[in-house]
Coordinates of C-alpha atoms in Angstrom, one line a residue:
X1 CA 5.2 3.2 -25.7
X2 CA 1.0 3.4 -26.4
X3 CA 2.3 -0.6 -28.6
X4 CA 3.6 -1.3 -25.9
X5 CA 2.1 0.0 -22.6
X6 CA -1.1 -2.2 -25.1
X7 CA 1.2 -5.2 -26.0
X8 CA 2.0 -5.9 -22.0
X9 CA -1.6 -5.4 -20.7
X10 CA -2.3 -8.5 -22.9
X11 CA 0.1 -10.7 -21.4
X12 CA -0.9 -9.7 -17.6
X13 CA -4.1 -10.4 -18.5
X14 CA -3.6 -13.7 -19.8
X15 CA -4.9 -16.8 -18.0
X16 CA -3.0 -19.7 -17.9
X17 CA -1.8 -21.3 -21.5
X18 CA -0.9 -24.3 -23.0
X19 CA 2.5 -25.0 -22.3
X20 CA 4.5 -25.6 -26.3
X21 CA 7.7 -27.2 -27.6
X22 CA 10.3 -24.9 -28.5
X23 CA 11.6 -25.7 -32.0
X24 CA 11.5 -28.1 -34.8
X25 CA 12.1 -31.6 -32.4
X26 CA 11.0 -32.1 -28.8
X27 CA 13.6 -33.0 -26.5
X28 CA 11.8 -33.5 -23.9
X29 CA 13.3 -37.2 -21.8
X30 CA 12.6 -39.3 -18.5
X31 CA 13.7 -37.4 -15.4
X32 CA 14.2 -39.4 -11.6
X33 CA 14.4 -35.2 -10.0
X34 CA 13.4 -36.7 -6.0
X35 CA 12.3 -32.6 -5.0
X36 CA 10.6 -32.7 -7.7
X37 CA 6.9 -33.6 -7.6
X38 CA 3.0 -34.6 -9.4
X39 CA 0.4 -31.8 -7.5
X40 CA -2.4 -33.8 -8.2
X41 CA -5.9 -34.4 -6.4
X42 CA -7.2 -37.0 -4.7
X43 CA -7.3 -40.5 -7.2
X44 CA -6.4 -38.7 -10.0
X45 CA -2.4 -39.4 -11.8
X46 CA -1.7 -35.9 -13.3
X47 CA -1.7 -32.8 -12.1
X48 CA 1.0 -29.7 -11.5
X49 CA 4.9 -29.2 -10.9
X50 CA 5.1 -28.5 -7.3
X51 CA 9.2 -28.2 -6.0
X52 CA 10.7 -29.2 -2.3
X53 CA 11.9 -25.7 -1.3
X54 CA 13.0 -26.4 2.5
X55 CA 11.5 -28.9 5.2
X56 CA 7.7 -29.1 4.0
X57 CA 7.6 -25.8 1.8
X58 CA 7.1 -26.9 -2.1
X59 CA 7.1 -23.9 -4.7
X60 CA 3.8 -24.1 -7.8
X61 CA 1.2 -21.7 -9.8
X62 CA -1.6 -20.5 -8.6
X63 CA -3.8 -22.1 -11.1
X64 CA -3.2 -25.5 -9.3
X65 CA -3.5 -24.5 -5.8
X66 CA -7.1 -24.3 -5.0
X67 CA -8.4 -28.4 -5.9
X68 CA -5.1 -30.2 -5.5
X69 CA -5.0 -32.6 -2.1
X70 CA -1.6 -34.5 -2.3
X71 CA 2.3 -34.0 -3.8
X72 CA 3.6 -37.5 -5.5
X73 CA 7.5 -37.7 -5.0
X74 CA 9.3 -40.6 -6.9
X75 CA 6.1 -40.7 -9.4
X76 CA 7.0 -45.2 -11.4
X77 CA 8.0 -44.5 -15.2
X78 CA 3.4 -44.3 -16.8
X79 CA 3.2 -47.8 -18.5
X80 CA 1.8 -48.6 -22.0
X81 CA 0.8 -44.5 -21.8
X82 CA -0.8 -45.1 -18.8
X83 CA 0.9 -42.4 -15.8
X84 CA 1.0 -44.3 -12.4
X85 CA 1.3 -43.6 -8.4
X86 CA 3.6 -43.3 -6.1
X87 CA 4.2 -45.7 -3.2
X88 CA 2.4 -43.7 0.1
X89 CA 6.4 -43.4 1.5
X90 CA 6.4 -41.0 -1.3
X91 CA 3.0 -38.9 -0.9
X92 CA 2.2 -35.5 1.4
X93 CA -1.0 -34.0 1.5
X94 CA -0.9 -30.2 1.5
X95 CA -2.0 -28.8 4.8
X96 CA -4.6 -25.9 2.7
X97 CA -4.5 -23.3 5.4
X98 CA -2.0 -22.0 4.9
X99 CA -1.9 -22.1 1.1
X100 CA -0.7 -18.7 -0.1
X101 CA -1.5 -18.7 -3.8
X102 CA -2.1 -15.5 -7.1
X103 CA -4.1 -16.5 -10.0
X104 CA -2.6 -13.6 -12.8
X105 CA -1.6 -13.5 -16.4
X106 CA 2.0 -13.8 -16.5
X107 CA 4.3 -13.1 -13.9
X108 CA 1.3 -12.8 -11.7
X109 CA 0.7 -16.5 -11.8
X110 CA 3.1 -18.7 -8.5
X111 CA 1.9 -20.4 -5.1
X112 CA 3.5 -21.8 -1.7
X113 CA 2.3 -24.7 0.0
X114 CA 2.7 -26.8 2.8
X115 CA 2.9 -30.2 3.4
X116 CA 2.2 -31.8 5.6
X117 CA 4.0 -34.9 7.6
X118 CA 4.3 -38.2 5.3
X119 CA 1.4 -41.0 7.0
X120 CA 3.8 -43.9 7.4
X121 CA 7.1 -42.5 8.1
X122 CA 5.6 -38.9 10.1
X123 CA 8.6 -37.5 7.6
X124 CA 9.0 -34.0 6.5
X125 CA 9.0 -34.2 2.5
X126 CA 12.1 -32.1 2.6
X127 CA 13.4 -33.9 5.2
X128 CA 13.1 -37.2 3.1
X129 CA 13.4 -35.9 -0.6
X130 CA 16.0 -33.2 -0.4
X131 CA 15.3 -29.4 -1.9
X132 CA 16.1 -27.3 -4.0
X133 CA 18.2 -23.8 -3.5
X134 CA 16.7 -20.7 -4.1
X135 CA 18.3 -17.9 -7.0
X136 CA 19.0 -14.9 -4.8
X137 CA 20.2 -12.9 -6.7
X138 CA 18.2 -12.3 -10.9
X139 CA 20.7 -14.5 -13.2
X140 CA 21.4 -13.4 -16.4
X141 CA 19.9 -13.9 -20.4
X142 CA 21.2 -16.5 -21.9
X143 CA 21.4 -18.6 -18.8
X144 CA 21.4 -22.4 -19.1
X145 CA 19.2 -23.8 -17.2
X146 CA 16.6 -27.2 -16.7
X147 CA 13.0 -27.8 -16.6
X148 CA 11.5 -30.9 -14.9
X149 CA 7.7 -31.2 -15.1
X150 CA 5.1 -34.4 -15.6
X151 CA 3.5 -33.8 -18.7
X152 CA 1.4 -34.5 -21.0
X153 CA 3.8 -36.8 -24.0
X154 CA 1.5 -39.2 -25.8
X155 CA 1.9 -36.0 -28.8
X156 CA 2.2 -32.7 -28.1
X157 CA -1.2 -31.1 -28.0
X158 CA -0.9 -28.5 -30.6
X159 CA 2.4 -29.6 -32.6
X160 CA 3.0 -32.9 -32.7
X161 CA -0.6 -34.1 -33.4
X162 CA -0.8 -31.2 -37.0
X163 CA 2.4 -33.2 -37.3
X164 CA 4.5 -29.8 -37.2
X165 CA 7.0 -31.3 -35.7
X166 CA 8.2 -35.5 -34.5
X167 CA 7.0 -37.1 -30.6
X168 CA 9.2 -37.4 -28.4
X169 CA 11.2 -40.7 -28.1
X170 CA 9.5 -42.2 -25.6
X171 CA 5.9 -41.2 -25.8
X172 CA 4.7 -43.7 -23.5
X173 CA 6.5 -44.6 -20.5
X174 CA 7.4 -40.6 -20.3
X175 CA 3.4 -39.3 -19.9
X176 CA 2.6 -37.4 -17.4
X177 CA 5.8 -39.0 -15.3
X178 CA 8.4 -36.9 -14.5
X179 CA 10.7 -35.7 -18.1
X180 CA 13.5 -33.1 -18.2
X181 CA 14.6 -30.6 -21.0
X182 CA 16.7 -28.1 -21.4
X183 CA 17.8 -24.2 -23.6
X184 CA 18.7 -21.1 -22.6
X185 CA 17.3 -18.3 -20.5
X186 CA 16.0 -15.6 -22.4
X187 CA 14.5 -13.4 -20.7
X188 CA 15.7 -12.8 -16.9
X189 CA 13.5 -10.6 -16.7
X190 CA 11.8 -8.2 -19.2
X191 CA 11.3 -4.4 -18.5
X192 CA 9.5 -2.6 -16.6
X193 CA 8.2 -6.9 -15.4
X194 CA 11.3 -8.9 -13.2
X195 CA 8.2 -10.7 -12.2
X196 CA 8.6 -12.2 -15.6
X197 CA 11.6 -14.7 -16.9
X198 CA 10.9 -16.3 -20.3
X199 CA 13.2 -19.8 -21.6
X200 CA 13.2 -21.9 -24.6
X201 CA 13.4 -25.6 -22.4
X202 CA 10.5 -28.1 -24.4
X203 CA 7.5 -28.5 -21.9
X204 CA 4.1 -29.7 -22.7
X205 CA 0.2 -29.5 -21.3
X206 CA 0.3 -29.9 -17.4
X207 CA 4.7 -28.5 -17.3
X208 CA 2.8 -25.6 -15.3
X209 CA 4.4 -24.7 -12.3
X210 CA 7.0 -26.5 -12.8
X211 CA 11.7 -25.5 -12.4
X212 CA 13.4 -23.7 -14.3
X213 CA 16.6 -24.0 -12.3
X214 CA 19.8 -23.1 -13.3
X215 CA 22.4 -25.1 -14.6
X216 CA 25.4 -22.9 -13.4
X217 CA 24.1 -22.9 -10.1
X218 CA 21.2 -25.4 -9.6
X219 CA 19.2 -22.6 -8.3
X220 CA 15.3 -22.4 -8.4
X221 CA 14.5 -19.6 -10.5
X222 CA 11.0 -19.5 -11.6
X223 CA 7.7 -21.2 -12.5
X224 CA 6.3 -22.9 -15.2
X225 CA 3.1 -20.7 -15.6
X226 CA 3.2 -19.8 -20.0
X227 CA 3.8 -22.1 -23.3
X228 CA 4.5 -20.0 -26.2
X229 CA 7.0 -21.4 -28.7
X230 CA 4.2 -21.6 -30.9
X231 CA 1.6 -19.4 -29.6
X232 CA 2.3 -15.4 -31.7
X233 CA 2.5 -12.4 -30.2
X234 CA 2.3 -10.3 -32.6
X235 CA 3.8 -6.8 -31.7
X236 CA 5.7 -4.0 -33.5
X237 CA 9.2 -6.3 -33.9
X238 CA 8.3 -9.1 -34.7
X239 CA 6.7 -13.1 -32.6
X240 CA 8.1 -14.1 -29.7
X241 CA 8.3 -17.3 -29.4
X242 CA 9.3 -18.4 -25.3
X243 CA 8.1 -20.1 -22.7
X244 CA 7.1 -17.7 -20.1
X245 CA 7.4 -18.4 -16.4
X246 CA 7.0 -16.6 -12.0
X247 CA 10.8 -15.3 -11.0
X248 CA 11.0 -15.8 -7.4
X249 CA 14.4 -13.0 -7.2
X250 CA 11.4 -10.3 -9.4
X251 CA 8.1 -11.3 -7.7
X252 CA 7.8 -9.3 -4.5
X253 CA 5.1 -11.4 -3.2
X254 CA 6.0 -14.5 -4.0
X255 CA 9.5 -13.9 -2.5
X256 CA 7.3 -12.9 0.5
X257 CA 4.9 -15.7 1.1
X258 CA 8.1 -18.0 0.2
X259 CA 10.3 -16.7 3.4
X260 CA 6.8 -17.5 5.4
X261 CA 6.6 -20.8 5.3
X262 CA 10.0 -21.6 4.8
X263 CA 9.9 -19.9 8.8
X264 CA 7.4 -21.8 9.6
X265 CA 4.5 -19.1 9.6

């Protein structure tokens, strides 16, 4: 029990870690999901994932909640590795007075943001782009999932550069543009810590806040927050090789903040 407590303490105390590639190849491919946007600072062209869950509500991570100004949807493919901005009709500014977030370790990293209507169309993001349903029940270990993200793609900062695995097939068009990876939900909730999910879908730097979507139900089961597929957390039973996130069903404060946003509070 003493060893378990020490390990859990290390996991929960960790900040947002660099995300990683699972397995021997980078299997990310370009994606075009209008419901998942890129949360950025004004003038920047890389940031975090932000997923529409209602007409004006998005979820992401706490690390990105305090200093980001807007969410871009329908982000164009990058050109020669240079990230491109969305059209003005697809840009929605964050109402920072309504931001609710938690900036902790694994399972305690989340944010709920409210978006103003678009300045050109005067319409809410979810009414134009659509939005995802959130899982109401815990998923099962082994369920197929996908992770839609806006991440570094020219090479993986920790694996490809070292020659451990080959680079992505679409580096120059996918770099900080939308991309998707597929895998399985390794843990739908960790023993005594239902807030944490673990998965083995490929991610990279910038994939923070990306939705983890159950392929069976097409519902968001969590948000990606921490890497681990190439990082070793040594425990008595061996090493963990998974990426991690915050569960939308197991994190009670997260659920409460989501409900408040969706109800207009």
